[in-house]
Each structure stands twice: as structure tokens, then as C-alpha cells.
PDB file of C-alpha atoms in Angstrom:
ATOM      1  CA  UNK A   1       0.000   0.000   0.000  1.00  0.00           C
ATOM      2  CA  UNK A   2       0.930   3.162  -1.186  1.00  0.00           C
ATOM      3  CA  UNK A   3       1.657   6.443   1.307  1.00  0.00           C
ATOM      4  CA  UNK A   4      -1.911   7.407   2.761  1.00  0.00           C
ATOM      5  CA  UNK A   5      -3.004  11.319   2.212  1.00  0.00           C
ATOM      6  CA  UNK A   6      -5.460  13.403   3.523  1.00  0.00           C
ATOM      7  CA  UNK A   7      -4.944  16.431   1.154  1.00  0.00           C
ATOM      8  CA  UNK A   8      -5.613  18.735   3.990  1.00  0.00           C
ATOM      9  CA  UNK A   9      -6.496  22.641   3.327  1.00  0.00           C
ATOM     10  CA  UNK A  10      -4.005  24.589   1.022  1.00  0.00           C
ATOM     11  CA  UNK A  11      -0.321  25.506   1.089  1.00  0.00           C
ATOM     12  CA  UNK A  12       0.288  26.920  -2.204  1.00  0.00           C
ATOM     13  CA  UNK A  13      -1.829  27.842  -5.464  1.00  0.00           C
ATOM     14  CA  UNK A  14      -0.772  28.533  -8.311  1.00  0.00           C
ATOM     15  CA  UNK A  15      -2.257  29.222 -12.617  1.00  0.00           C
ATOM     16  CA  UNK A  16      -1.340  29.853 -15.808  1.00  0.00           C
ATOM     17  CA  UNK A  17      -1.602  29.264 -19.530  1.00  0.00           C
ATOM     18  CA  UNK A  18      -3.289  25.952 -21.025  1.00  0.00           C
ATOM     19  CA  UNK A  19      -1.157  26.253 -24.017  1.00  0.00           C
ATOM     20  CA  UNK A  20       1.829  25.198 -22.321  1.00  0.00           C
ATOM     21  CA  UNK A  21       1.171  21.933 -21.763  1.00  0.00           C
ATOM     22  CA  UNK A  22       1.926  19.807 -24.440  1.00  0.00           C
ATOM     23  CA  UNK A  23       2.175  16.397 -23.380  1.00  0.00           C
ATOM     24  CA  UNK A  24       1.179  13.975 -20.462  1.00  0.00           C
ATOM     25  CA  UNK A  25       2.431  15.847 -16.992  1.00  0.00           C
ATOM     26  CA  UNK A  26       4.954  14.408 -15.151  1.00  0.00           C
ATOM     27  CA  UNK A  27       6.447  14.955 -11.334  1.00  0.00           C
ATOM     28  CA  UNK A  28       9.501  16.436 -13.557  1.00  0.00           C
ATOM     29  CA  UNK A  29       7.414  18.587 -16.179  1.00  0.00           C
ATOM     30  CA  UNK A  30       5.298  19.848 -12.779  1.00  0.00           C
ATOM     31  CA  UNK A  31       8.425  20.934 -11.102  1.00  0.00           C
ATOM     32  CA  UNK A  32       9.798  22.792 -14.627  1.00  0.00           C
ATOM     33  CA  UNK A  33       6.027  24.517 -15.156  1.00  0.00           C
ATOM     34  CA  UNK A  34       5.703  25.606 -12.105  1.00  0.00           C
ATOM     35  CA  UNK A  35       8.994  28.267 -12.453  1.00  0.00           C
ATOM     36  CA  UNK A  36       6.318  29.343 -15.400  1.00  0.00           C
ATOM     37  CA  UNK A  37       3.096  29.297 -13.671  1.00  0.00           C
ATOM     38  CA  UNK A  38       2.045  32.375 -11.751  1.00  0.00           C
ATOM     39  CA  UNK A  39       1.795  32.039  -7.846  1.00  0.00           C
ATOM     40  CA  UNK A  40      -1.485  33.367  -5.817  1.00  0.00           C
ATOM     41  CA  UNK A  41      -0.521  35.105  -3.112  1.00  0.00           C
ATOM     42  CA  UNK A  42      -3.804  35.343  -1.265  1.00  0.00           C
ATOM     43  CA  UNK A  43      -6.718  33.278  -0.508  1.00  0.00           C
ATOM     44  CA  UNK A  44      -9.415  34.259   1.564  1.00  0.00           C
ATOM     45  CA  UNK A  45      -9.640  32.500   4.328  1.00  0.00           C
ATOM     46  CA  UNK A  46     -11.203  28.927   4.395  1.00  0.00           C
ATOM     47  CA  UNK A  47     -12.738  29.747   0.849  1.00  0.00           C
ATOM     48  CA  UNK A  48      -9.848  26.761  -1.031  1.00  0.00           C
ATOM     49  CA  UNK A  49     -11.859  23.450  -1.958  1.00  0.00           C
ATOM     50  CA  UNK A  50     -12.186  20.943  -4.556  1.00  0.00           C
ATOM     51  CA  UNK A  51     -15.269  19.600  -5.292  1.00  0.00           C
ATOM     52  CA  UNK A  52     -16.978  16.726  -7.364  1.00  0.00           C
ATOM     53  CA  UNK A  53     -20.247  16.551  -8.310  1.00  0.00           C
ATOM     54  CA  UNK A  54     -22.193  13.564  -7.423  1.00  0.00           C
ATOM     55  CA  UNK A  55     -22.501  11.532 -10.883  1.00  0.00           C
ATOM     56  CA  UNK A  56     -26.181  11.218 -12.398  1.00  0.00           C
ATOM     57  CA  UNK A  57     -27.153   7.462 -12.833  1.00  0.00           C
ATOM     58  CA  UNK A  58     -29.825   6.724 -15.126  1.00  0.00           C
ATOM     59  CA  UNK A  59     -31.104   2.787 -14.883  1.00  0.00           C
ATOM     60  CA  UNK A  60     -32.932   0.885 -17.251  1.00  0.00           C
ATOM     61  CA  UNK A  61     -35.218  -1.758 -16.466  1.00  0.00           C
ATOM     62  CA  UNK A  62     -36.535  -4.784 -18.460  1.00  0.00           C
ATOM     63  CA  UNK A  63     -40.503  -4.595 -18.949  1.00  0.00           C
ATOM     64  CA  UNK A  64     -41.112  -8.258 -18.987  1.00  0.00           C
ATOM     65  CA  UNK A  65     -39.257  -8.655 -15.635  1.00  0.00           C
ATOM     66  CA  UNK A  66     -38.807  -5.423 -13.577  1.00  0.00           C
ATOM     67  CA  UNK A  67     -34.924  -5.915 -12.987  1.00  0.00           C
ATOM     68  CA  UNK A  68     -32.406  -3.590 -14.338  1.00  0.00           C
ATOM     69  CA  UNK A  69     -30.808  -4.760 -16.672  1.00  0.00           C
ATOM     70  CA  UNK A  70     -28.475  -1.878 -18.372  1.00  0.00           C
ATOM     71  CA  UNK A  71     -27.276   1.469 -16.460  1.00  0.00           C
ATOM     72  CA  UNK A  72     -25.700   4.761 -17.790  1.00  0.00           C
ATOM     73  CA  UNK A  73     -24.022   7.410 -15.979  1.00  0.00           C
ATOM     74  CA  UNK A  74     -23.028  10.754 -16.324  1.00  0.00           C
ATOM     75  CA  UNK A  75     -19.937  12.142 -14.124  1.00  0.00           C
ATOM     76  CA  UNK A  76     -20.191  15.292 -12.500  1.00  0.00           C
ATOM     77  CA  UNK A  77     -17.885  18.186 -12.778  1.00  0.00           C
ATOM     78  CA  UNK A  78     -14.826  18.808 -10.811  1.00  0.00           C
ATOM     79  CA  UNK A  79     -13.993  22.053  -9.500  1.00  0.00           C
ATOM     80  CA  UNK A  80     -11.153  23.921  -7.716  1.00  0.00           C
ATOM     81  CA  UNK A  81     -12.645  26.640  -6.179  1.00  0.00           C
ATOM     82  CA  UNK A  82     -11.182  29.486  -4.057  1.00  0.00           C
ATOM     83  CA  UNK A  83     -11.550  33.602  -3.690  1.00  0.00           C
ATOM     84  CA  UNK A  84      -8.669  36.190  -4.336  1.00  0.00           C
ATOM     85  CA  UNK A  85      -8.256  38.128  -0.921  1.00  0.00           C
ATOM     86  CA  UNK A  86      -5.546  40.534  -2.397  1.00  0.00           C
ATOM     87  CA  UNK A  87      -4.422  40.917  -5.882  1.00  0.00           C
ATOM     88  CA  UNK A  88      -3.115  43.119  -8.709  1.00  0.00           C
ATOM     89  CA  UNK A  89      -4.854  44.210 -11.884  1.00  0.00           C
ATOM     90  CA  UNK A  90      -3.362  42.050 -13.865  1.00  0.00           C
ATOM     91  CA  UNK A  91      -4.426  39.255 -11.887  1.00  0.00           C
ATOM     92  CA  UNK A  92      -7.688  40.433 -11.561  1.00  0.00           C
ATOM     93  CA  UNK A  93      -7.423  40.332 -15.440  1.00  0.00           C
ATOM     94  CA  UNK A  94      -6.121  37.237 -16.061  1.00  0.00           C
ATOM     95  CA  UNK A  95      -9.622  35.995 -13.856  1.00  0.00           C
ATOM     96  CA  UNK A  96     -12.205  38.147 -15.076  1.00  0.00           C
ATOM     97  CA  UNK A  97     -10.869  39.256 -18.363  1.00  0.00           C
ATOM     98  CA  UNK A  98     -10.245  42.748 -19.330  1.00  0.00           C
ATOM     99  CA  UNK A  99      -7.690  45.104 -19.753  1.00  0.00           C
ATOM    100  CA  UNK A 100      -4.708  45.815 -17.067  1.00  0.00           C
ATOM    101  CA  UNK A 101      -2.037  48.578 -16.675  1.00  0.00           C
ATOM    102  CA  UNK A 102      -0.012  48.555 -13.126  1.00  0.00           C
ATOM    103  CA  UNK A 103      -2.824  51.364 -11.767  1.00  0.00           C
ATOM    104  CA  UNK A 104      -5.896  50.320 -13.354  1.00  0.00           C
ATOM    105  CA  UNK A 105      -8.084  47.391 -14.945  1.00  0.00           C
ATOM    106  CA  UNK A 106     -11.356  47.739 -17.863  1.00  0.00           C
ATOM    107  CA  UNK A 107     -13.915  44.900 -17.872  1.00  0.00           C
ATOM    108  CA  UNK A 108     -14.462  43.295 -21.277  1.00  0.00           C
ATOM    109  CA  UNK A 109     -17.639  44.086 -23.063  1.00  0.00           C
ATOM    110  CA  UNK A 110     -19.508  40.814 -23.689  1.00  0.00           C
ATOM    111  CA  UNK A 111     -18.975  36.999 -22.296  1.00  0.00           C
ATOM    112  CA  UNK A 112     -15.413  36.473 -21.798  1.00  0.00           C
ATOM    113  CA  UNK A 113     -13.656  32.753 -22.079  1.00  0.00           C
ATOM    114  CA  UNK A 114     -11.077  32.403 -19.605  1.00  0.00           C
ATOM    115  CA  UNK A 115      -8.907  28.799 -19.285  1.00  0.00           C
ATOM    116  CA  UNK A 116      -6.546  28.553 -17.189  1.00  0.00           C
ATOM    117  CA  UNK A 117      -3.786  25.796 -15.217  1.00  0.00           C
ATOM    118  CA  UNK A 118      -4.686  25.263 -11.717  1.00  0.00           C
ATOM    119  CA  UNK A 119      -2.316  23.477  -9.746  1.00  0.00           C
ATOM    120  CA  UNK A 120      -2.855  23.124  -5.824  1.00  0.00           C
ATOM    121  CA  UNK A 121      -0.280  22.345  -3.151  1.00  0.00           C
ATOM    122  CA  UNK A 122      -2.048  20.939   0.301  1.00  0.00           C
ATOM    123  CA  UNK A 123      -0.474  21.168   3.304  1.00  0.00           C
ATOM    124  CA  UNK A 124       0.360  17.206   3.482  1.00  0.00           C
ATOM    125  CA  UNK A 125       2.656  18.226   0.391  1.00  0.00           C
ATOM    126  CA  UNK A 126      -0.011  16.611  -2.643  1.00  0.00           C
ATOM    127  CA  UNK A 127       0.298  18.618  -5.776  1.00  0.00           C
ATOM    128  CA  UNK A 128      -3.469  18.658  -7.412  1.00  0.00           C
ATOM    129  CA  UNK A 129      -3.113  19.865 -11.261  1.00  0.00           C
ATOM    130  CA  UNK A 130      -6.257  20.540 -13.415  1.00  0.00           C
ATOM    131  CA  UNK A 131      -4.364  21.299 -16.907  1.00  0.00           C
ATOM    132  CA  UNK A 132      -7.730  22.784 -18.620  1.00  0.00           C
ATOM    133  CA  UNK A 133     -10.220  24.875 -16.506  1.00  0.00           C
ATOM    134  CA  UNK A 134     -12.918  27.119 -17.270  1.00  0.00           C
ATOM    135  CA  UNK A 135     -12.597  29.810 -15.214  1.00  0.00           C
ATOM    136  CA  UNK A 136     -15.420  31.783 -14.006  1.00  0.00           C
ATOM    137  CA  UNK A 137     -14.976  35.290 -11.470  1.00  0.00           C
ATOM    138  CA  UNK A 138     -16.623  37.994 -10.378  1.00  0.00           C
ATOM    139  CA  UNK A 139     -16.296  40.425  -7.994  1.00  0.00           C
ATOM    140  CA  UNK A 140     -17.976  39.746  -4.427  1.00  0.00           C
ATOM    141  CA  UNK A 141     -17.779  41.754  -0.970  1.00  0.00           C
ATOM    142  CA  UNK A 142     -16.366  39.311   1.498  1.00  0.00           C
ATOM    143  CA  UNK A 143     -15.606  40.378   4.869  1.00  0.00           C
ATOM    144  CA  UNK A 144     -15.847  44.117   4.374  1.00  0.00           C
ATOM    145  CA  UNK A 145     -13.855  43.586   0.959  1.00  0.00           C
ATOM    146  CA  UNK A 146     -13.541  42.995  -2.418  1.00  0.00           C
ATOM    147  CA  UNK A 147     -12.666  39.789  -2.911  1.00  0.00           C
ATOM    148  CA  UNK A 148     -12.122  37.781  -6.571  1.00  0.00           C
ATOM    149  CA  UNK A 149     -14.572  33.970  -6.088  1.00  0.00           C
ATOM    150  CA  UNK A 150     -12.872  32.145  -8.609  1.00  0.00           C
ATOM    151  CA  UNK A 151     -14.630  28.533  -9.353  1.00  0.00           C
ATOM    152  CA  UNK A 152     -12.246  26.858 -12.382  1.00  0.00           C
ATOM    153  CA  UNK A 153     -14.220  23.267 -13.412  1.00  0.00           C
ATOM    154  CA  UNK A 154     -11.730  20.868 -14.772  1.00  0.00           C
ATOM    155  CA  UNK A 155     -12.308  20.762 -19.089  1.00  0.00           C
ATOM    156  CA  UNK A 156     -11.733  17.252 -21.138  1.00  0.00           C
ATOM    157  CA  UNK A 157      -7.882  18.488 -22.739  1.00  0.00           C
ATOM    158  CA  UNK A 158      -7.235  18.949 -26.270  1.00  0.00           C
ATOM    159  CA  UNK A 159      -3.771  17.241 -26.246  1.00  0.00           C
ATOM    160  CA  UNK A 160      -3.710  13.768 -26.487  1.00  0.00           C
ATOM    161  CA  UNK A 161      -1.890  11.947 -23.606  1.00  0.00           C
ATOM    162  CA  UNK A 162      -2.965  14.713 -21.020  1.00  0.00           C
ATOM    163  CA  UNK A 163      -5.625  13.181 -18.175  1.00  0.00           C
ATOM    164  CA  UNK A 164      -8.375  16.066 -16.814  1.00  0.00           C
ATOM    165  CA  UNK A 165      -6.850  15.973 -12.719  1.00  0.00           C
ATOM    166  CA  UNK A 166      -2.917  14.970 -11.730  1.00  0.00           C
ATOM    167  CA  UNK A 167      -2.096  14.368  -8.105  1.00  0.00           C
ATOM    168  CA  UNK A 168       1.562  13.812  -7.080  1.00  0.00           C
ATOM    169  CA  UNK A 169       3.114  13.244  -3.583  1.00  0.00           C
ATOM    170  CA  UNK A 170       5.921  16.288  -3.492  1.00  0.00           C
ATOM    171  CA  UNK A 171       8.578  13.296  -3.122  1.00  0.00           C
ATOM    172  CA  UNK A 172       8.117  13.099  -7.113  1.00  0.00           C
ATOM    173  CA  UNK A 173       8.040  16.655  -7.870  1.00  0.00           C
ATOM    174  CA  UNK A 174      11.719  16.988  -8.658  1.00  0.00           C
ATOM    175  CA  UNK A 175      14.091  17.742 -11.536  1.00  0.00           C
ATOM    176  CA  UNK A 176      15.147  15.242 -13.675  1.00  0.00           C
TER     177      UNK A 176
END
């Protein structure tokens, strides 16, 4: 049997750009994208979780006997989810979309697409990677401020080779 986790609360958080991961990730390619990945330096207090939808099971029974005889199911989403307590424009840009200068940020007009790289470090040291997720902010009042909710649910990838969720024990996050 393997190490037991708990993947307790977060450490560390990090995102960045989808199109940067071009193959299957690795303990080494983790530890060489993170140096590329851009570090969050703030999260609101207890507001870090991932979450997975229940799956939706659909069963099908046979008229002439009343037993199932066939099922189908449907997975549910997976989501990292947390809020920006302090941040810059250009973070608050690279979550909401928009325009940012060092002193100021414009919203987009319109829907606005945002995918990002969310990797998670928990304080028992397990790196969680979602390599494709749809990001969707806005801006919220949380505790007598202005705080970023950020909910990014884990897309299927559109390299071949590259799984929707990574975990790695920190042991294997190393350089070659």
C-alpha cells in the first residue's frame, strides 16, 4: 500500500496558460512549469476546496421482468474553487478578463472565455493539477472587501496523452 493522504487545506496555489502543456504531466514537467506558472498570493480565508459533483445514474429496467438490466451514468464536474483576498490588476485580469495597466483594470464588453492551469499544493505536500479549466470570477464583498470567487471546473484536454486531474506526492516533484 501506497503512502496514505489526507490532502488537507491549502499551502500553495498557483495558474497559468493551457497552451503550455503539451504532453502527459509528469512529477519532472510539474516541477519545470511551475517556475512558469504564476503564484497566488492570497486566498481568503477557508474559501480553497475541490469539489466533485455527485454523478447522475440513469437505470434501465426490463418490462417483462422489472430488474435492471443496463445502467448509464453521467460524471459530475470537478472544481477547484477558491476567492482572491488581495491581488493586482493584472491578476484580476487574467480571472475576469479585461484590460490591465499597473494602476488600473477595464472589464471586457460581452462573455469572456477564460482557461486557465490550476495546480494546488495541500499542506500534506499533494500537488493537485487541473491542466484545462474554465474559469469563471466575479467580484464579491467578502468580509468588508472585495474579494475575486474564482470557481475553475476541470475541461476534457485537447492534447492527447494529457488526463483532466494529476495528483503527485511532493517526493516526485523533482528535476530530472
Amino acid at each position: 500500500m501506497g503512502k496514505t493522504i489526507t490532502a488537507v487545506n491549502i499551502k500553495k496555489l498557483w495558474y497559468g496558460d493551457t497552451s503550455k502543456i503539451t504532453a502527459k504531466i509528469t512529477g519532472q514537467t510539474l516541477f519545470a512549469m511551475l517556475k512558469q506558472l504564476t503564484e497566488v498570493k492570497n486566498v481568503h480565508q477557508d474559501t480553497w476546496t475541490l469539489e466533485e459533483a455527485e454523478a447522475s445514474k440513469t437505470n434501465y429496467k426490463n418490462q417483462l421482468t422489472g430488474k435492471t438490466y443496463r445502467s448509464d451514468k453521467e460524471m459530475g464536474d470537478v472544481a477547484m474553487n477558491f476567492t482572491l483576498g488581495e491581488y493586482d490588476y493584472q491578476t484580476k485580469a487574467d480571472m475576469l478578463g479585461g484590460t490591465a495597466t499597473e494602476t488600473s483594470w477595464e472589464r471586457a464588453a460581452g462573455k469572456v472565455n477564460i482557461e486557465k492551469c490550476l495546480v494546488g499544493l495541500t499542506e500534506d505536500d499533494q500537488y493537485i493539477v487541473i491542466p484545462r479549466a474554465d474559469i469563471v470570477a466575479r467580484e464579491a464583498t467578502t468580509d468588508k472587501a472585495v474579494g475575486l470567487p474564482v470557481v475553475g471546473t476541470e475541461l476534457e484536454p485537447t492534447v492527447d496523452g494529457v488526463a483532466p486531474e494529476y495528483w503527485f506526492d511532493s517526493s516526485v516533484v523533482k528535476a530530472g
